[in-house]
Amino acid sequence: MKPIKRFDQMRLVLAEHNRFYADRLKPGTPWEEIPFTTKQQIVDDQALHPPFGTNLTFSIENYVRIHQTSGTAGKPILWLDTQESWDWWLRCWSEVYKGAGVRRGDRVYVAFSFGPFIGFWAAFEAAQRMGVMSISGGGQSTEQRLHSIFQREATVLVCTPTYALRLADVARQQGIDIRRSYIRITLHAGEPGASIPETRKRIQEAFDAKTFDHVGMTEMGAYGYECEVQSGLHINEDEFIAEMIDPSTLRPVEDGEKGELVLTNLGRIGMPLIRYRSGDLGVISRKPCECGRQSSRLVGGVLGRADDMITIRGINIFPSAIENIVRRFPEIVEFAIEVHRRAGMHELHLKVEIEGAPVGVINGLAQELSNDLRIRAIIQHVEGGSLPRFELKSRRLTFLE
Ligand SMILES: [Zn+2]
């Protein structure tokens, strides 16, 4: 069934049964006049009608799972799934695996302890649903996980890009050659890292594997994935309606122009999101991909979040652009970005942990930041192990007043 037809059917149900969307979806309202949904509206609704808010289409006994957002950008929100919508989640995730070439006989190692965050639960169960062995890396130290990856002969690694590099780093310290493991595919989300060319390269080289990005949100679903051609993130347009808007005017932008992605999910009718402002910024291309898929793509992945943009002397940059330069230097083990706000201006400070002699690396980094991004940064070499290490979403960017 065509996505918009599915939406029309869903809309009838929501108008009648979903308190949050009933008013927004009055009969006869054309698509472009349906108001955008924002995360703040959901936060407010859940605060006003605790604990789950009013975006529930069915009575509560129909829901079988509760998850919550990571809360990276504010208060976590709770999200409920029915059995039907959970099955839909797994179907969306199986597209992520198929895009990366995961198949029967693979062994998927999910290097993470499963908490209330949804992504890894879905990854684990979707692999199982496809007939692929799923291995949990929960409740283990990084050293134990390395051991498990070898001992269980895992072929696919699922984790954040940061954690993949952490595994490689610890392996090196322990004298373990991770390139000799069976891992042939690494699959990442949670941060833009796997779409950042230099980060991707570093993970691929560390594991001697092919690295894939995908993207999803707890409250939305796994909406984008890479195919074998790796020409951006395919948006799963069978299950999501994607629009691109200018975040300041809220008007649609042309294909090829940078905008904020607005998404509608079609398979989560129990707790849906209609025209949801994802906060993810990117550029859409509707040119057909060499892989044969017809869906539109986010070229270069998610470029950043609207609230992460740094303005240095009138130049707008995302942390991912800085990361792409930092990762060119294999001597840099970890880094942190501090943005000091002074009199309305941003000043960029980079803290770096360097293995070996720092002077050449610092000069080289300053030079490349200046050449490629036309920015000046104050670079500070800090002691090895002093910067935080991350397993789930990294927080390498801090704004200081
Ligand atoms: Zn493709």
Short mmCIF file of C-alpha atoms and ligand atoms in Angstrom, two decimals:
data_model
loop_
_atom_site.label_atom_id
_atom_site.label_comp_id
_atom_site.label_asym_id
_atom_site.label_seq_id
_atom_site.Cartn_x
_atom_site.Cartn_y
_atom_site.Cartn_z
CA MET A 1 0.00 0.00 0.00
CA LYS A 2 1.27 3.50 -0.84
CA PRO A 3 2.58 5.40 2.22
CA ILE A 4 0.11 8.25 1.92
CA LYS A 5 -2.80 5.82 1.66
CA ARG A 6 -1.58 4.10 4.80
CA PHE A 7 -1.39 7.48 6.47
CA ASP A 8 -4.99 8.29 5.50
CA GLN A 9 -6.18 5.05 7.09
CA MET A 10 -4.13 5.68 10.22
CA ARG A 11 -5.43 9.22 10.41
CA LEU A 12 -9.04 8.05 10.72
CA VAL A 13 -8.14 5.87 13.69
CA LEU A 14 -6.08 8.61 15.38
CA ALA A 15 -8.76 11.27 14.89
CA GLU A 16 -11.15 9.06 16.78
CA HIS A 17 -9.00 7.44 19.47
CA ASN A 18 -5.78 9.40 20.05
CA ARG A 19 -6.24 12.44 22.32
CA PHE A 20 -2.91 13.99 21.36
CA TYR A 21 -3.53 13.86 17.60
CA ALA A 22 -7.35 14.13 17.40
CA ASP A 23 -7.36 17.94 17.14
CA ARG A 24 -4.37 18.09 14.85
CA LEU A 25 -5.88 15.65 12.37
CA LYS A 26 -9.33 17.17 11.88
CA PRO A 27 -11.00 15.77 8.75
CA GLY A 28 -10.26 17.83 5.66
CA THR A 29 -7.00 19.36 6.95
CA PRO A 30 -4.60 19.11 4.01
CA TRP A 31 -1.25 17.43 4.68
CA GLU A 32 0.79 20.65 4.60
CA GLU A 33 -1.47 22.23 7.22
CA ILE A 34 -1.11 19.41 9.72
CA PRO A 35 1.00 21.02 12.47
CA PHE A 36 4.52 19.81 13.11
CA THR A 37 5.07 17.77 16.26
CA THR A 38 8.05 18.76 18.41
CA LYS A 39 9.89 16.91 21.12
CA GLN A 40 9.04 19.70 23.55
CA GLN A 41 5.30 19.14 22.95
CA ILE A 42 5.75 15.48 23.87
CA VAL A 43 7.80 16.38 26.96
CA ASP A 44 5.11 18.86 28.06
CA ASP A 45 2.30 16.40 27.36
CA GLN A 46 3.98 13.70 29.44
CA ALA A 47 4.58 16.19 32.26
CA LEU A 48 0.95 17.28 32.19
CA HIS A 49 -0.46 13.75 31.88
CA PRO A 50 2.08 11.51 33.62
CA PRO A 51 3.54 9.08 33.06
CA PHE A 52 2.87 8.39 29.37
CA GLY A 53 1.01 11.46 28.09
CA THR A 54 -2.00 11.43 25.78
CA ASN A 55 -0.39 10.13 22.58
CA LEU A 56 -1.90 6.70 23.09
CA THR A 57 -4.28 5.29 20.50
CA PHE A 58 -5.30 2.22 22.47
CA SER A 59 -6.06 1.45 26.09
CA ILE A 60 -2.95 0.80 28.17
CA GLU A 61 -3.25 -3.00 28.38
CA ASN A 62 -2.49 -3.21 24.63
CA TYR A 63 1.11 -2.04 25.14
CA VAL A 64 3.87 -4.56 25.79
CA ARG A 65 7.10 -2.54 25.92
CA ILE A 66 8.34 0.72 27.41
CA HIS A 67 11.53 2.45 26.33
CA GLN A 68 12.91 5.91 26.87
CA THR A 69 14.99 8.40 24.95
CA SER A 70 18.62 8.90 25.95
CA GLY A 71 17.88 12.39 27.21
CA THR A 72 20.96 13.79 25.45
CA ALA A 73 18.97 16.93 24.67
CA GLY A 74 16.87 17.33 27.80
CA LYS A 75 14.43 15.29 29.84
CA PRO A 76 13.99 11.68 28.62
CA ILE A 77 10.59 10.83 27.18
CA LEU A 78 8.88 7.48 27.51
CA TRP A 79 7.72 5.52 24.49
CA LEU A 80 5.33 2.58 24.45
CA ASP A 81 4.95 -0.16 21.87
CA THR A 82 2.23 -2.66 21.17
CA GLN A 83 3.21 -6.12 19.92
CA GLU A 84 2.29 -4.95 16.43
CA SER A 85 4.45 -1.84 16.57
CA TRP A 86 7.34 -3.79 18.06
CA ASP A 87 7.14 -6.22 15.11
CA TRP A 88 7.23 -3.18 12.85
CA TRP A 89 10.41 -1.95 14.62
CA LEU A 90 12.05 -5.28 13.92
CA ARG A 91 11.03 -5.12 10.26
CA CYS A 92 12.61 -1.66 9.96
CA TRP A 93 15.78 -2.98 11.61
CA SER A 94 15.97 -5.94 9.25
CA GLU A 95 16.29 -3.39 6.39
CA VAL A 96 19.35 -2.02 8.22
CA TYR A 97 20.90 -5.50 8.28
CA LYS A 98 19.94 -6.27 4.68
CA GLY A 99 21.46 -2.99 3.51
CA ALA A 100 24.76 -3.91 5.17
CA GLY A 101 24.69 -7.42 3.72
CA VAL A 102 24.08 -9.31 6.97
CA ARG A 103 22.78 -12.80 6.19
CA ARG A 104 21.97 -16.17 7.69
CA GLY A 105 25.10 -17.73 9.13
CA ASP A 106 26.35 -14.40 10.44
CA ARG A 107 26.74 -13.91 14.19
CA VAL A 108 25.76 -10.49 15.44
CA TYR A 109 27.54 -9.23 18.54
CA VAL A 110 25.73 -6.36 20.24
CA ALA A 111 28.46 -4.73 22.33
CA PHE A 112 26.29 -3.06 24.88
CA SER A 113 24.34 -3.54 28.10
CA PHE A 114 20.66 -3.22 27.30
CA GLY A 115 19.01 -0.55 29.37
CA PRO A 116 15.86 1.44 28.71
CA PHE A 117 17.28 2.66 25.38
CA ILE A 118 15.50 0.92 22.51
CA GLY A 119 18.09 0.62 19.73
CA PHE A 120 20.06 -2.38 20.85
CA TRP A 121 17.02 -4.39 21.91
CA ALA A 122 15.64 -3.95 18.42
CA ALA A 123 19.01 -4.83 16.84
CA PHE A 124 19.25 -7.99 18.91
CA GLU A 125 15.73 -9.24 18.25
CA ALA A 126 15.68 -8.26 14.58
CA ALA A 127 18.76 -10.37 13.90
CA GLN A 128 17.13 -13.29 15.66
CA ARG A 129 13.93 -12.76 13.65
CA MET A 130 16.00 -12.97 10.45
CA GLY A 131 17.44 -16.31 11.54
CA VAL A 132 20.81 -14.80 12.46
CA MET A 133 22.52 -15.65 15.74
CA SER A 134 22.41 -12.73 18.20
CA ILE A 135 25.01 -12.42 20.92
CA SER A 136 24.55 -10.03 23.84
CA GLY A 137 27.57 -8.10 25.09
CA GLY A 138 25.64 -6.94 28.14
CA GLY A 139 27.14 -6.84 31.62
CA GLN A 140 30.73 -7.24 30.40
CA SER A 141 33.89 -5.18 30.52
CA THR A 142 35.55 -4.11 27.29
CA GLU A 143 38.22 -6.81 27.79
CA GLN A 144 35.54 -9.48 28.25
CA ARG A 145 33.74 -8.26 25.15
CA LEU A 146 36.92 -8.58 23.11
CA HIS A 147 37.30 -12.11 24.35
CA SER A 148 33.65 -12.91 23.47
CA ILE A 149 34.01 -11.49 19.96
CA PHE A 150 36.86 -13.93 19.30
CA GLN A 151 35.57 -16.88 21.24
CA ARG A 152 32.03 -16.79 19.79
CA GLU A 153 33.37 -16.06 16.30
CA ALA A 154 31.17 -13.00 15.85
CA THR A 155 31.03 -11.66 12.28
CA VAL A 156 28.98 -8.49 12.78
CA LEU A 157 29.64 -5.85 15.43
CA VAL A 158 26.82 -3.51 16.50
CA CYS A 159 27.78 -0.52 18.68
CA THR A 160 28.39 3.22 18.56
CA PRO A 161 31.32 4.36 16.39
CA THR A 162 33.02 5.66 19.52
CA TYR A 163 32.79 2.29 21.19
CA ALA A 164 34.16 0.48 18.13
CA LEU A 165 37.26 2.66 18.41
CA ARG A 166 37.40 2.04 22.13
CA LEU A 167 37.35 -1.73 21.55
CA ALA A 168 40.18 -1.33 19.03
CA ASP A 169 42.11 0.84 21.47
CA VAL A 170 41.81 -1.64 24.35
CA ALA A 171 42.68 -4.54 22.01
CA ARG A 172 45.87 -2.74 21.04
CA GLN A 173 46.77 -2.10 24.69
CA GLN A 174 46.25 -5.80 25.45
CA GLY A 175 48.30 -6.93 22.47
CA ILE A 176 45.22 -8.42 20.75
CA ASP A 177 45.10 -8.15 16.95
CA ILE A 178 41.41 -7.35 16.41
CA ARG A 179 41.94 -7.54 12.65
CA ARG A 180 42.26 -11.28 13.10
CA SER A 181 38.74 -11.63 14.49
CA TYR A 182 35.89 -12.87 12.25
CA ILE A 183 34.21 -9.44 12.23
CA ARG A 184 33.44 -8.56 8.60
CA ILE A 185 30.77 -5.89 9.12
CA THR A 186 30.53 -3.16 11.74
CA LEU A 187 27.19 -1.40 12.09
CA HIS A 188 26.79 1.88 13.91
CA ALA A 189 24.31 4.50 15.07
CA GLY A 190 23.80 6.92 17.92
CA GLU A 191 26.33 9.40 16.54
CA PRO A 192 27.12 10.49 13.00
CA GLY A 193 30.58 8.84 13.23
CA ALA A 194 30.19 6.05 10.69
CA SER A 195 29.22 8.60 8.02
CA ILE A 196 32.23 10.79 8.85
CA PRO A 197 34.80 9.65 6.26
CA GLU A 198 37.86 9.70 8.53
CA THR A 199 36.08 7.97 11.41
CA ARG A 200 34.70 5.30 9.09
CA LYS A 201 38.16 4.72 7.65
CA ARG A 202 39.65 4.37 11.10
CA ILE A 203 37.06 1.78 12.19
CA GLN A 204 37.39 -0.17 8.93
CA GLU A 205 41.16 -0.29 9.24
CA ALA A 206 41.06 -1.25 12.91
CA PHE A 207 38.74 -4.21 12.31
CA ASP A 208 39.61 -5.04 8.69
CA ALA A 209 35.84 -4.93 8.08
CA LYS A 210 33.28 -2.86 6.19
CA THR A 211 31.67 -0.15 8.30
CA PHE A 212 28.03 0.93 7.90
CA ASP A 213 26.00 3.75 9.38
CA HIS A 214 22.30 3.77 10.13
CA VAL A 215 19.99 6.13 11.90
CA GLY A 216 16.96 5.92 14.15
CA MET A 217 15.28 7.53 17.11
CA THR A 218 13.61 5.91 20.10
CA GLU A 219 10.43 7.88 19.56
CA MET A 220 10.42 7.46 15.76
CA GLY A 221 11.95 4.15 14.65
CA ALA A 222 14.97 3.03 12.62
CA TYR A 223 14.35 5.20 9.59
CA GLY A 224 17.57 5.17 7.59
CA TYR A 225 20.32 2.77 6.60
CA GLU A 226 23.21 2.35 4.20
CA CYS A 227 23.33 -0.03 1.28
CA GLU A 228 26.44 -1.72 -0.13
CA VAL A 229 27.09 1.28 -2.42
CA GLN A 230 27.42 3.54 0.66
CA SER A 231 26.19 6.68 -1.06
CA GLY A 232 24.35 8.13 1.93
CA LEU A 233 21.59 6.90 4.22
CA HIS A 234 18.57 5.46 2.44
CA ILE A 235 15.35 6.60 4.09
CA ASN A 236 12.96 3.69 4.53
CA GLU A 237 10.11 5.35 2.64
CA ASP A 238 7.89 2.28 2.80
CA GLU A 239 7.54 2.94 6.53
CA PHE A 240 8.26 6.66 6.94
CA ILE A 241 7.21 9.85 5.18
CA ALA A 242 10.20 12.19 4.97
CA GLU A 243 10.12 15.96 4.42
CA MET A 244 12.89 18.52 4.60
CA ILE A 245 12.25 22.00 6.01
CA ASP A 246 14.16 25.15 6.76
CA PRO A 247 14.26 25.10 10.58
CA SER A 248 13.87 28.88 10.84
CA THR A 249 11.07 29.52 8.31
CA LEU A 250 9.51 26.01 8.53
CA ARG A 251 9.08 26.12 4.74
CA PRO A 252 10.04 23.11 2.62
CA VAL A 253 13.52 23.20 1.11
CA GLU A 254 14.51 21.92 -2.34
CA ASP A 255 16.27 18.59 -2.76
CA GLY A 256 19.99 19.15 -2.48
CA GLU A 257 19.61 21.96 0.06
CA LYS A 258 20.41 21.57 3.72
CA GLY A 259 17.39 21.31 6.00
CA GLU A 260 15.85 19.66 9.05
CA LEU A 261 14.34 16.25 8.51
CA VAL A 262 10.64 15.94 9.38
CA LEU A 263 9.36 12.39 9.71
CA THR A 264 6.07 10.53 10.00
CA ASN A 265 6.07 6.86 10.94
CA LEU A 266 3.41 4.58 9.49
CA GLY A 267 3.70 1.41 11.54
CA ARG A 268 3.54 2.61 15.11
CA ILE A 269 -0.09 3.52 15.32
CA GLY A 270 -0.29 2.88 19.09
CA MET A 271 2.03 5.84 19.76
CA PRO A 272 2.75 7.53 16.45
CA LEU A 273 4.57 10.68 15.39
CA ILE A 274 3.15 12.82 12.62
CA ARG A 275 5.34 15.43 10.93
CA TYR A 276 7.88 15.20 13.74
CA ARG A 277 10.75 17.67 13.71
CA SER A 278 13.65 15.26 14.15
CA GLY A 279 16.29 17.93 14.79
CA ASP A 280 18.52 15.97 12.38
CA LEU A 281 20.01 18.17 9.70
CA GLY A 282 20.94 16.84 6.30
CA VAL A 283 20.63 17.05 2.55
CA ILE A 284 18.22 14.84 0.61
CA SER A 285 18.89 13.40 -2.83
CA ARG A 286 16.15 11.68 -4.78
CA LYS A 287 18.46 10.48 -7.54
CA PRO A 288 18.27 6.68 -7.90
CA CYS A 289 21.05 4.76 -6.14
CA GLU A 290 23.25 2.26 -7.95
CA CYS A 291 21.92 -0.45 -5.64
CA GLY A 292 18.52 -0.22 -7.34
CA ARG A 293 16.61 1.10 -4.33
CA GLN A 294 14.29 3.95 -5.28
CA SER A 295 14.13 5.67 -1.87
CA SER A 296 15.63 9.08 -1.22
CA ARG A 297 18.93 9.35 0.61
CA LEU A 298 20.54 11.60 3.19
CA VAL A 299 23.78 12.44 1.43
CA GLY A 300 26.71 12.19 3.85
CA GLY A 301 24.39 10.92 6.61
CA VAL A 302 23.05 13.14 9.35
CA LEU A 303 25.22 16.26 9.22
CA GLY A 304 24.45 17.31 12.76
CA ARG A 305 21.77 18.39 15.20
CA ALA A 306 20.33 21.87 15.05
CA ASP A 307 21.40 22.52 18.66
CA ASP A 308 25.01 21.38 18.05
CA MET A 309 25.93 24.05 15.54
CA ILE A 310 29.01 26.09 16.42
CA THR A 311 29.54 29.56 15.00
CA ILE A 312 33.16 30.69 14.89
CA ARG A 313 33.66 34.17 13.45
CA GLY A 314 30.55 33.88 11.33
CA ILE A 315 31.34 30.39 10.05
CA ASN A 316 28.81 27.69 10.95
CA ILE A 317 30.26 24.26 11.58
CA PHE A 318 29.10 20.99 13.09
CA PRO A 319 31.20 18.90 15.49
CA SER A 320 31.25 16.15 12.85
CA ALA A 321 33.37 18.38 10.57
CA ILE A 322 35.88 18.82 13.39
CA GLU A 323 35.84 15.09 14.12
CA ASN A 324 36.56 14.37 10.46
CA ILE A 325 39.80 16.32 10.80
CA VAL A 326 40.81 15.07 14.26
CA ARG A 327 40.50 11.45 13.04
CA ARG A 328 43.12 12.05 10.38
CA PHE A 329 45.68 11.91 13.17
CA PRO A 330 46.07 8.34 14.41
CA GLU A 331 48.13 9.67 17.35
CA ILE A 332 45.01 11.32 18.79
CA VAL A 333 43.43 8.74 21.04
CA GLU A 334 40.53 10.82 22.40
CA PHE A 335 39.32 14.38 22.12
CA ALA A 336 36.79 16.85 23.50
CA ILE A 337 35.41 20.06 22.02
CA GLU A 338 34.71 23.01 24.30
CA VAL A 339 32.99 26.05 22.96
CA HIS A 340 33.39 29.15 25.11
CA ARG A 341 30.74 31.78 24.58
CA ARG A 342 32.18 35.26 25.00
CA ALA A 343 30.18 38.36 24.18
CA GLY A 344 27.98 36.42 21.77
CA MET A 345 31.03 34.92 20.04
CA HIS A 346 32.11 31.30 20.12
CA GLU A 347 35.72 30.40 20.84
CA LEU A 348 36.79 26.85 20.03
CA HIS A 349 38.95 24.85 22.43
CA LEU A 350 40.07 21.35 21.56
CA LYS A 351 41.40 19.01 24.21
CA VAL A 352 43.34 16.10 22.78
CA GLU A 353 45.00 13.02 24.21
CA ILE A 354 48.04 12.26 22.07
CA GLU A 355 50.17 9.15 22.01
CA GLY A 356 53.79 10.05 21.37
CA ALA A 357 55.26 13.51 20.76
CA PRO A 358 52.47 16.09 20.83
CA VAL A 359 54.04 19.12 19.15
CA GLY A 360 53.88 17.99 15.52
CA VAL A 361 50.34 16.68 15.95
CA ILE A 362 49.07 19.91 17.51
CA ASN A 363 50.62 22.03 14.77
CA GLY A 364 49.30 19.72 12.05
CA LEU A 365 45.81 19.73 13.54
CA ALA A 366 45.74 23.52 13.82
CA GLN A 367 46.89 23.80 10.22
CA GLU A 368 44.22 21.43 8.85
CA LEU A 369 41.44 23.10 10.86
CA SER A 370 42.54 26.38 9.38
CA ASN A 371 42.91 25.04 5.80
CA ASP A 372 39.72 22.99 5.62
CA LEU A 373 37.29 24.82 7.91
CA ARG A 374 38.90 28.26 8.05
CA ILE A 375 38.73 28.24 11.84
CA ARG A 376 41.21 28.81 14.58
CA ALA A 377 41.17 26.59 17.66
CA ILE A 378 43.02 26.65 20.94
CA ILE A 379 44.44 23.14 21.15
CA GLN A 380 45.44 21.71 24.48
CA HIS A 381 47.29 18.45 24.96
CA VAL A 382 45.89 16.64 28.03
CA GLU A 383 47.14 13.63 29.94
CA GLY A 384 46.40 10.15 28.52
CA GLY A 385 43.19 8.69 29.99
CA SER A 386 41.99 12.02 31.40
CA LEU A 387 39.13 12.58 28.92
CA PRO A 388 35.90 10.64 29.37
CA ARG A 389 35.39 7.40 27.44
CA PHE A 390 31.93 6.61 26.08
CA GLU A 391 29.98 3.49 25.36
CA LEU A 392 26.59 4.79 24.22
CA LYS A 393 26.31 8.31 22.85
CA SER A 394 29.47 10.30 23.20
CA ARG A 395 29.31 13.81 24.58
CA ARG A 396 32.43 15.39 23.21
CA LEU A 397 30.89 18.83 22.77
CA THR A 398 30.38 21.21 25.70
CA PHE A 399 29.19 24.80 25.55
CA LEU A 400 30.65 26.98 28.32
CA GLU A 401 29.46 30.47 29.18
ZN ZN B 1 21.68 2.28 -2.36
#
